[in-house]
XYZ file of C-alpha atoms in Angstrom:
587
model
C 131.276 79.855 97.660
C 129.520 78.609 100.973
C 130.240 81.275 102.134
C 128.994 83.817 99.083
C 125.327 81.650 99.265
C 125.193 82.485 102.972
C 125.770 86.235 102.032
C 123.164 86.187 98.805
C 120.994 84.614 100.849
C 120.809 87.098 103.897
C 120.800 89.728 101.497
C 117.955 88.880 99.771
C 115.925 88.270 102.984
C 117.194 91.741 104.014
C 116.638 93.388 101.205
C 112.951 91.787 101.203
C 112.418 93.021 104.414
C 113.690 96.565 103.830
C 111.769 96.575 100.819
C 108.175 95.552 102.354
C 108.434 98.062 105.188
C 109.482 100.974 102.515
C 107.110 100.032 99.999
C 104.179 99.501 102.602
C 104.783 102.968 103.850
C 105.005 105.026 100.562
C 101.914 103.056 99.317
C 99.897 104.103 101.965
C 101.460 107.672 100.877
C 100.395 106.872 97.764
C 96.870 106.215 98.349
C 96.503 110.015 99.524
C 98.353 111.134 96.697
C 96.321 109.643 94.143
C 92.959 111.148 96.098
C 94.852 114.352 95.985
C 96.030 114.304 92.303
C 94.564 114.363 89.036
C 94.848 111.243 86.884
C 96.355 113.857 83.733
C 99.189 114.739 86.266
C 99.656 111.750 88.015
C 99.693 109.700 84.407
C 102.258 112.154 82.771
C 104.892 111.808 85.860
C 104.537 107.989 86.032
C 104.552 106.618 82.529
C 106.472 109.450 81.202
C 109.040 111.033 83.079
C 109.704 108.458 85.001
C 109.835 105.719 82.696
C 112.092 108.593 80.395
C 114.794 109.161 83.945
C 114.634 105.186 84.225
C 115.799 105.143 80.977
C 118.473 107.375 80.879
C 120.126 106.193 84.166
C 119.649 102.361 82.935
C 121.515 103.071 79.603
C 124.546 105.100 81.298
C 125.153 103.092 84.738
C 123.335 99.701 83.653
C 126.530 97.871 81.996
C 129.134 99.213 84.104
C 127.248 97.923 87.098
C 126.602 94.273 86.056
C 130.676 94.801 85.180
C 132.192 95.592 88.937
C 129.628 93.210 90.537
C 131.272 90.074 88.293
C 134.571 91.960 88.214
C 137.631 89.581 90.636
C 138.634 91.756 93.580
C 141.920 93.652 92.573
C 144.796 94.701 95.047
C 146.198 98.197 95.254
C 148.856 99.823 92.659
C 148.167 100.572 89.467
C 145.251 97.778 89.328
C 143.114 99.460 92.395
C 144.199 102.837 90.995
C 142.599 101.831 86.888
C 139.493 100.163 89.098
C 138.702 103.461 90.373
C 139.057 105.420 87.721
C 136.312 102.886 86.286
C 134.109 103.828 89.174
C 134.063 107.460 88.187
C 132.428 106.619 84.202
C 128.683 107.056 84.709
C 129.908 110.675 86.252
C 131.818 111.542 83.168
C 128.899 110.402 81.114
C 126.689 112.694 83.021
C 126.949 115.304 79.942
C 125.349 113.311 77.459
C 122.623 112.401 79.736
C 121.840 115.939 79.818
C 121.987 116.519 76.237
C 119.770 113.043 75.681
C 117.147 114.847 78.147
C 117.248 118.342 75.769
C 116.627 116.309 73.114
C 114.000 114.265 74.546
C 112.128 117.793 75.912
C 112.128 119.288 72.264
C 111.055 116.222 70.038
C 109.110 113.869 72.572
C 106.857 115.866 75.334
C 103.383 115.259 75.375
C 101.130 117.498 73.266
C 99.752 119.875 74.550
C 102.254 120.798 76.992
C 100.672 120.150 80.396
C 100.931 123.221 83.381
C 104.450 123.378 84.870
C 105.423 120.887 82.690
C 109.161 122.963 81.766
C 109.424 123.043 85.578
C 109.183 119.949 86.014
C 111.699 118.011 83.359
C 114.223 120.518 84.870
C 114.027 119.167 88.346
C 113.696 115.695 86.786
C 117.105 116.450 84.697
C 118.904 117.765 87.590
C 117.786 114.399 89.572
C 119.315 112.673 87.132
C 122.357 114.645 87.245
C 122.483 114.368 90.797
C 122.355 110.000 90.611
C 125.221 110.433 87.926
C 127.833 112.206 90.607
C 126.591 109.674 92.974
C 127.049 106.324 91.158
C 130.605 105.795 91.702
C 129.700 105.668 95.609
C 126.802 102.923 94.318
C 129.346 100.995 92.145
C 131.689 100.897 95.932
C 128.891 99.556 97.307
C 128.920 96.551 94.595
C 132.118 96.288 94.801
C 132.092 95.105 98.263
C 128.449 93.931 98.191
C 128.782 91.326 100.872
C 129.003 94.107 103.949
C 127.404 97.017 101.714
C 124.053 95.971 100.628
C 121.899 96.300 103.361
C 123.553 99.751 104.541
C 122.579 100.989 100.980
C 119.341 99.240 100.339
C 118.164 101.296 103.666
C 119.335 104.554 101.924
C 117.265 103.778 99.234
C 114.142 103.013 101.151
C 114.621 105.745 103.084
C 115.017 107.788 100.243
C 111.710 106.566 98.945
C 110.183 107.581 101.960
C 111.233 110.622 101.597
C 110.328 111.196 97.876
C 106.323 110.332 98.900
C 106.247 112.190 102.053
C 107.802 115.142 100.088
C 105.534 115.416 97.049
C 102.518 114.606 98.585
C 103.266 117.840 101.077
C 104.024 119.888 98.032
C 100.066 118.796 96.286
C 98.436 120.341 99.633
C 100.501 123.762 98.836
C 99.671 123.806 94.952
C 96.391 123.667 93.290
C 95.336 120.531 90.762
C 96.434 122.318 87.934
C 100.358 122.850 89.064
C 99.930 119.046 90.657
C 102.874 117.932 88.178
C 105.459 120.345 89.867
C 104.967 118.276 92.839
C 106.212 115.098 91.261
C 109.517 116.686 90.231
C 110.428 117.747 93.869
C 109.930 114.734 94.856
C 111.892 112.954 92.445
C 114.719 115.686 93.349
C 114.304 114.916 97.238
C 114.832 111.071 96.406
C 117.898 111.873 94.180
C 119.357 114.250 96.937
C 118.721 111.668 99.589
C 120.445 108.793 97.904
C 123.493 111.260 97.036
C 123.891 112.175 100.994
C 123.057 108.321 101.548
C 125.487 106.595 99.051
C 128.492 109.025 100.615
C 127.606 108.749 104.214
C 127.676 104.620 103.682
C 131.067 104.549 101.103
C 133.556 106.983 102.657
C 136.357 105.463 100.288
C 134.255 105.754 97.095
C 136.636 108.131 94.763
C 135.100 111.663 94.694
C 133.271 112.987 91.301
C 136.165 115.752 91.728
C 138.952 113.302 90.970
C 137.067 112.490 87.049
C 138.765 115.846 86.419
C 142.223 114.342 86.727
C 142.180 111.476 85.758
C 146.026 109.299 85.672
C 147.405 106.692 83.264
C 148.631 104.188 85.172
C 150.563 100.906 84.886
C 152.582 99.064 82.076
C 149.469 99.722 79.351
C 149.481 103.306 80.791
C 145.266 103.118 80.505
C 143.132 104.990 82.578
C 140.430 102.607 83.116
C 140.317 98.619 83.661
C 140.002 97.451 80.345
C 138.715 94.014 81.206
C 135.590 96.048 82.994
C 135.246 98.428 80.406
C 134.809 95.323 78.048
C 132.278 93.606 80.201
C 130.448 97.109 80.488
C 130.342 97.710 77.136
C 128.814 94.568 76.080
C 126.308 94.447 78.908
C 124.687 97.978 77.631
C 124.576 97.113 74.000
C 122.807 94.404 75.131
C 120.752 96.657 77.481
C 119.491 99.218 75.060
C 117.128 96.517 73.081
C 116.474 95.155 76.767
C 115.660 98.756 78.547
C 113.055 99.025 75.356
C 111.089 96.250 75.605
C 111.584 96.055 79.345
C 109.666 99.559 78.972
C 107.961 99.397 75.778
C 104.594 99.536 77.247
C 104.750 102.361 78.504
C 106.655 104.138 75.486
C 103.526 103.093 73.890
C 100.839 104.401 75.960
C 102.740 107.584 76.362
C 103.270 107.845 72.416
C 99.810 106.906 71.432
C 97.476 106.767 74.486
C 95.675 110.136 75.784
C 96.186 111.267 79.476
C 93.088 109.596 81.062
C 94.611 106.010 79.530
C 98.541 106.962 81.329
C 96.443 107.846 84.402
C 94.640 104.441 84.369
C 97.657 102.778 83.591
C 100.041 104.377 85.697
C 97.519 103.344 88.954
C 97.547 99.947 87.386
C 101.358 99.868 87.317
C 101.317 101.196 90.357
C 99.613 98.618 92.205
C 100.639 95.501 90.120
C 104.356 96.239 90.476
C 104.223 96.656 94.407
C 105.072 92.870 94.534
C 107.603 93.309 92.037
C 109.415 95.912 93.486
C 108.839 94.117 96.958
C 109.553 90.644 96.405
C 110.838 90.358 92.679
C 113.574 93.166 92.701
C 115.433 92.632 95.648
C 115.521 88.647 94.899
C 116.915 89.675 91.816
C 119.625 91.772 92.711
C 120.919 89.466 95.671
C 120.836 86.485 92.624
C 122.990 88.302 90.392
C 125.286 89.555 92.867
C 125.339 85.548 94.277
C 125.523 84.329 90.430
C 128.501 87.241 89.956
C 130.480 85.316 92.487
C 130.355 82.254 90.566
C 132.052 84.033 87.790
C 134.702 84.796 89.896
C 135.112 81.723 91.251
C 135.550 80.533 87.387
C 138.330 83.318 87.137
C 140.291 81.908 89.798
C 140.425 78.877 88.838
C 141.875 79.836 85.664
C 145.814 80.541 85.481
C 145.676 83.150 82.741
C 144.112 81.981 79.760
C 144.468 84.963 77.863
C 144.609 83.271 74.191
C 140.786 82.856 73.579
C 139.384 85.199 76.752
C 135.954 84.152 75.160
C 136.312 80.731 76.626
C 133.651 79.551 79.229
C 135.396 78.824 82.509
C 134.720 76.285 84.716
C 134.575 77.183 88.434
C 135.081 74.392 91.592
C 132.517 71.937 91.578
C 131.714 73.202 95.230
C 130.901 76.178 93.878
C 128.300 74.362 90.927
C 126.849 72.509 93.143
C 126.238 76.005 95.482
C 124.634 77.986 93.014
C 122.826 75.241 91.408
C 120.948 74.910 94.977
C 120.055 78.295 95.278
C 119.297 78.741 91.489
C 116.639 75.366 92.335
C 115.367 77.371 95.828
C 114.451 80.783 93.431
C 112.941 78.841 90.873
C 110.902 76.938 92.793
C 109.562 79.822 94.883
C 108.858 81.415 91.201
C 106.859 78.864 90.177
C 104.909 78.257 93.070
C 104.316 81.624 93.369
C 103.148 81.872 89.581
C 99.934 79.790 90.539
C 98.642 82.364 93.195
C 99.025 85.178 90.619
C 97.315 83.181 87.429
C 94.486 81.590 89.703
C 93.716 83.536 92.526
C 95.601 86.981 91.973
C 92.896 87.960 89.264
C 89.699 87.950 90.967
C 90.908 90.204 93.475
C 92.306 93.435 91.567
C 88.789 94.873 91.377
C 87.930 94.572 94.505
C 91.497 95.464 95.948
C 91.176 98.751 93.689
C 87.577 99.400 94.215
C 87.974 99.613 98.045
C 91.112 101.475 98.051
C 90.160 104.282 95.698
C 86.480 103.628 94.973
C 84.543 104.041 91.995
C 86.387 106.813 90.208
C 89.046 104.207 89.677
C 87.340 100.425 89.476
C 85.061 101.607 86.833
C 87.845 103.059 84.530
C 90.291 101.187 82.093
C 92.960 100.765 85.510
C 90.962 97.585 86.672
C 91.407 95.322 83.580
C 94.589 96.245 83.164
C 95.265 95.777 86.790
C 93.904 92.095 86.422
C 95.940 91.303 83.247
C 99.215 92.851 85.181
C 98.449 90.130 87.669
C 98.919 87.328 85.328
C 102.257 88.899 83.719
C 103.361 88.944 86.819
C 105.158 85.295 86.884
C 106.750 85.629 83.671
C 108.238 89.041 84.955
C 109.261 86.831 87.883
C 111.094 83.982 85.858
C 112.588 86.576 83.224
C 114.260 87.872 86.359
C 116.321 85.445 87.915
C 117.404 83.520 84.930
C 118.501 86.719 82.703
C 120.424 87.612 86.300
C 122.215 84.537 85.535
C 122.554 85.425 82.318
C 123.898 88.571 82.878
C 126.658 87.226 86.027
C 127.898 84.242 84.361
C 127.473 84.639 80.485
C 130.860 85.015 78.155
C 131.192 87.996 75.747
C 130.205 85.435 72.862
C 126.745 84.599 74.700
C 126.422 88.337 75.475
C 126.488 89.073 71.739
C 123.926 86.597 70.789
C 121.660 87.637 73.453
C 122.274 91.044 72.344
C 120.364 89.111 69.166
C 118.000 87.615 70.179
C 117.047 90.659 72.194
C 116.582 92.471 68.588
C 114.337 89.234 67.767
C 112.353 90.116 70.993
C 112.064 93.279 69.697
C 110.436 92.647 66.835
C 107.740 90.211 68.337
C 107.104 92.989 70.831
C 105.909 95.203 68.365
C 104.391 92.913 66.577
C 102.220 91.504 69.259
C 101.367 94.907 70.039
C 99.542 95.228 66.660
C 97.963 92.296 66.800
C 96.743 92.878 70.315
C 95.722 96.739 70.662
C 95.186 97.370 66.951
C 93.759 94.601 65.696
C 92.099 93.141 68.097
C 91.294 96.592 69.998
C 92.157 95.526 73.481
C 94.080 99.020 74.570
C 96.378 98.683 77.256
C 95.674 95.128 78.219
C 97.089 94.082 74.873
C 99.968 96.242 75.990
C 100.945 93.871 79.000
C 100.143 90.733 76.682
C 102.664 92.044 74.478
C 105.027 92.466 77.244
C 103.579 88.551 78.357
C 104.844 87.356 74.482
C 108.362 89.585 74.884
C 109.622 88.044 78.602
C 108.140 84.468 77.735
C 110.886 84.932 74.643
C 113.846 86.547 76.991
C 113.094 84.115 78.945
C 113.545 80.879 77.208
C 116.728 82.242 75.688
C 118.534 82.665 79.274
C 117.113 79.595 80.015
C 118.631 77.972 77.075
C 122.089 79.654 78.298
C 121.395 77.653 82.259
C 121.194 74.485 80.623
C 124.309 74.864 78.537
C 126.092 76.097 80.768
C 125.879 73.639 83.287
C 126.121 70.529 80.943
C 129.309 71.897 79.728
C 130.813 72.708 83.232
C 129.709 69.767 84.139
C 130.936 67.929 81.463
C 134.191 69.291 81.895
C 134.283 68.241 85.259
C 133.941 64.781 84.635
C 136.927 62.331 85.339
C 137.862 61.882 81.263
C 137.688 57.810 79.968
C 140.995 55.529 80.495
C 142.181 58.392 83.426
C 143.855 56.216 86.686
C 141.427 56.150 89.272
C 141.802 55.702 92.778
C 139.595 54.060 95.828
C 138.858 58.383 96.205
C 137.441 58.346 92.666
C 134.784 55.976 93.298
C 131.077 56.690 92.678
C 130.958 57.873 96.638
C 133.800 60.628 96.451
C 132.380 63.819 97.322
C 133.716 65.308 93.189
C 131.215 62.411 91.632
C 128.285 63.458 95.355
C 128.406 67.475 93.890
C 128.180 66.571 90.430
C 125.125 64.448 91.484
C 123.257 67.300 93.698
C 124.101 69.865 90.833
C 122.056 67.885 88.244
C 119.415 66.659 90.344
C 118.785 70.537 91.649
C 118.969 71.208 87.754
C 116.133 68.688 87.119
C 112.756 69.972 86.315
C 110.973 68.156 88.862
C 112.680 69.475 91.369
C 111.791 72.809 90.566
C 108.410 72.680 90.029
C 105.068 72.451 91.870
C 103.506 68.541 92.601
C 100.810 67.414 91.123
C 98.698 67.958 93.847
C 99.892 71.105 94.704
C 98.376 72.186 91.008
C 94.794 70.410 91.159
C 94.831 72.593 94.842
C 95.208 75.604 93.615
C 93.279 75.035 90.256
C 90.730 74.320 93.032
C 91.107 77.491 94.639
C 91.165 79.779 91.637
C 87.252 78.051 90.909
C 85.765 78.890 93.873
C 87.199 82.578 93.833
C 86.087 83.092 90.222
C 82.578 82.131 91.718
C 82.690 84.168 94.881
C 84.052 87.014 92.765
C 80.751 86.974 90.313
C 78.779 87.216 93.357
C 80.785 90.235 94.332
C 80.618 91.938 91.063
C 76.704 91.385 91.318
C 75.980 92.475 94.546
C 78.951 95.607 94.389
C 79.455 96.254 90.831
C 76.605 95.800 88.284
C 74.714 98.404 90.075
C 77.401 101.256 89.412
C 77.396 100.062 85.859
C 73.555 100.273 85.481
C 73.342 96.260 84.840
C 71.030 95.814 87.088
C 67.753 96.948 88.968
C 69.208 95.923 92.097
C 69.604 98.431 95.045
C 73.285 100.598 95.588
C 74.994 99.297 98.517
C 75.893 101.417 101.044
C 79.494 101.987 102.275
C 78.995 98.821 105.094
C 77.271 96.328 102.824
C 80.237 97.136 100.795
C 82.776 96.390 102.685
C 80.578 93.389 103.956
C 80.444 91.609 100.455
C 84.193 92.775 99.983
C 85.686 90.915 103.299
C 83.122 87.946 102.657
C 85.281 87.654 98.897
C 88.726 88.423 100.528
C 88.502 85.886 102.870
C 87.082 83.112 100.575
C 90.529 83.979 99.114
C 92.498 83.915 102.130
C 90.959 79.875 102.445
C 91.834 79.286 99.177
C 95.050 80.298 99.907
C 95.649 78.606 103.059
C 94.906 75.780 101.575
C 97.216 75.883 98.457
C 100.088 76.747 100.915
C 98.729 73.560 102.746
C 99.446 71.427 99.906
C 102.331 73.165 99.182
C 103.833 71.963 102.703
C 102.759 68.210 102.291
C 104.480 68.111 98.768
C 107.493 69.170 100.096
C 107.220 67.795 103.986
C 110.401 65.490 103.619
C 112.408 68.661 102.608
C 110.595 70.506 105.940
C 111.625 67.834 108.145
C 115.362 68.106 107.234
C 115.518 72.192 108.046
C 113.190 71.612 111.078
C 115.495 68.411 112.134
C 118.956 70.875 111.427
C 117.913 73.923 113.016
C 116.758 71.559 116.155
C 120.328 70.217 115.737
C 121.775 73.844 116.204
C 119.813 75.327 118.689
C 120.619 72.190 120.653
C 124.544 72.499 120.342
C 124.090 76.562 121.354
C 122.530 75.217 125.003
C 125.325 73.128 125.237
């Protein structure tokens, strides 16, 4: 398991790293784009065809995936040869992904039709098409996820890369009018690009031509592994409710909002979830391939309990004590990072937008929204890593109540939508509070899960009363030392910013809400007619603008400051070790 944290732990700093470079790149493409687009095209291709592909691929691959990445390692026979016959079932689903995306076209495209709108959805179908022959290459790279993930993380950057590069080229060739067109090459270059990506980097991966002879193998004479299959099936009933309110803002604004509001929120999105997508996703998918190896670890420590297969296992104690370590380091980089974004974060999306696109975009409805994403951004965060756990560890009876409570979610989703954009008319910022109300509730139900889970495997793991001890059982033995770290990395004060570190940054979010009112004054009120004081030109502009970023930057600074002084005794032990290594490799 040591040995798994090592690996979860260089993948996510990998897969950060990949990820920033990527995403810094195609949002500098980006910026072009949108100066090169109109917001009808650009808010039709964001919130609705891509948030329609999204869903499609997330309800045919979603489950099986979260399957092989807990699924134990099998050997070759008739085990290997069911296991990769599993491989091949998002390809022989690919069908009824096409017919979901003929229905969608004739009962669910915006009205009117916008230009080269046909053309478009077909390019977008075919991409998903495309992703469906390639998954079982994806699902290899799961499989052995340990030497696989960075190889395939760079496909998918570069395939990002390409997908900007390519359809801002095609907007210089087409006029505004045919700009949509442009989005569906692109989304076919990215598609393409993974496909040749995904097969160049999994050679063994079983070819989409093998679905179409497909063996029965082994004493059951089944062509699939039945104990993934289960999993799968259970993770995307789950998933449907989940995909919905994951994207149920944007189902919204795309059902009910006009294409001016999916243009503003679409360049909202855009920007807010760069540091999700940089920072958020890749943590995520390195915890619950790290959390997926504690299942397994529970599985081999069990010697065939097949009589009640919804029993929780318990894993090695090493193991416990392992994840509950890294589980601690996520949660307190979470919640840390959950003050910048609530007290700083906010009174800088104006600005941010307002000097990157200019006026045609801070003075439209993508700037509140852009400020209220900021604040949604922690629970997004949280919601992340503990329904990763969630999802790697849970039993099939847990999976059925949070398939549940996800219908629960559901329903307060919606109904804080009401509340928020109809009754109180706040438009698409009562949108993300909606989504705010619908994580906070995910949330604190795979939360719930974490701390059952470990009370009861750590229950179980205690020495039971009247048991013969020996002088090895004492309250120094290293079974009674991991039981200890587990709970005290479990504790909630070990998790969560000081006291100090709070009153800093409370501080700091003060004194930028001031400097920002000066900013808005000086920059802002005279665009919106407020004021009789003079336009600025393009240098006094950026003058006020730096002055406000880098009262941030202080602010900042200094929150990080306190940040290392709460934690300094924790500092001093890495420092001290890694002075203790690079000493021993002069030696």
């Amino acid at each position: 398991m040591a040995g798994s944290s090592s690996a979860a732990l260089s993948a996510s700093v990998s897969l950060v790293v990949l990820q920033v470079v990527s995403r810094l790149f195609s949002f500098g493409l980006n910026q072009l784009l949108l100066r090169s687009t109109s917001p009808r095209a650009f808010g039709v291709a964001t919130i609705q065809l891509d948030t329609w592909i999204g869903t499609v691929l997330f309800f045919v691959r979603e489950g099986i995936r979260g399957a092989v990445a807990r699924a134990a390692p099998v050997k070759n026979g008739d085990d290997g040869g069911r296991r990769r016959q599993t491989l091949l079932i998002p390809t022989l689903l690919s069908p009824g992904a096409l017919l979901a995306c003929a229905a969608f076209y004739n009962y669910a495209s915006p009205t009117p039709i916008p230009p080269q709108y046909p053309l478009t959805f077909l390019l977008y179908s075919v991409s998903i098409l495309i992703e469906l022959v390639s998954e079982p290459a994806f699902l290899t790279t799961l499989a052995s996820w340990q030497t696989l993930t960075t190889k395939r993380v760079k496909v998918e950057g570069i395939a990002l890369l390409v997908k900007a590069v390519t359809t801002l080229l095609v907007v210089q060739f087409v006029s505004e009018r045919d700009a949509l067109v442009a989005f569906g090459v692109g989304q076919l270059a990215y598609s393409a690009t993974v496909w040749a990506g995904l097969v160049a980097v999994a050679p063994a991966a079983p070819s989409p031509v093998s679905a179409l002879a497909l063996k029965r193998t082994g004493s059951e004479a089944a062509y699939f592994d039945k104990a993934v299959l289960e999993t799968a099936w259970a993770l995307t009933k789950q998933s449907v409710v989940k995909q919905m309110l994951t994207e149920g803002d944007k189902f919204a604004v795309g059902r009910f909002g006009s294409s001016a509001d999916m243009g503003g929120y679409a360049v909202a999105l855009n920007y807010g979830s760069l540091i999700a997508r940089v920072v958020f996703q890749p943590l995520e998918e390195s915890s619950r391939l790290y959390f997926s190896s504690l299942a397994a670890a529970s599985e081999s420590t069990q010697n065939g309990d097949r009589k009640d297969p919804s029993r929780q296992r318990s894993p090695p104690l090493s193991a416990l004590a392992s994840c509950a370590s890294y589980l601690r380091l996520v949660l307190l980089f979470q919640t840390h990072l959950a003050l910048i974004f609530f007290l700083l974060a906010p009174c800088y999306t104006t600005p941010l937008l307002h000097l990157l696109l200019g006026p045609k975009w801070s003075l439209t409805s993508a700037s509140p929204i852009l400020r209220a994403y900021a604040m949604s951004l922690p629970f997004l965060g949280l919601n992340g890593i503990t329904e990763a756990f969630f999802q790697a560890v849970a039993d099939p009876e847990w999976i059925q109540r949070g398939a549940g409570w996800m219908v629960l979610c559901g329903g307060a989703f919606a109904g804080s939508v009401w509340v928020t954009a109809q009754a109180f008319k706040m438009g698409a910022v009562g949108l993300v509070l909606a989504n705010c109300v619908n994580m906070f509730l995910r949330t604190a139900f795979s939360t719930l899960f974490i701390v059952q889970y470990f009370r009861k495997v750590l229950s179980a793991a205690e020495p039971q009363k009247g048991a013969i001890r020996d002088e090895k059982d004492d309250i120094g033995s290293d079974e009674e030392r991991l039981r200890h770290e587990a709970r005290r990395s479990l504790n909630r004060r070990s998790w969560t910013p000081s006291l100090l570190t709070i009153s800093t940054f409370v501080l700091g979010g003060y004194v930028c809400r001031r400097s920002e009112a000066d900013w808005t004054a000086a920059v802002m009120a005279p665009l919106l007619g407020g004021t009789t004081a003079p336009f600025l030109n393009r240098r006094a502009e950026l003058y006020a603008t730096g002055k406000h970023l880098g009262v941030g930057a202080a602010m900042g600074l200094l929150g990080l400051a306190s940040i290392a002084l709460s934690h300094r005794e924790e500092l001093c032990v890495v420092l001290s070790k890694r002075s203790s290594l690079s000493d021993k490799k002069k030696e």
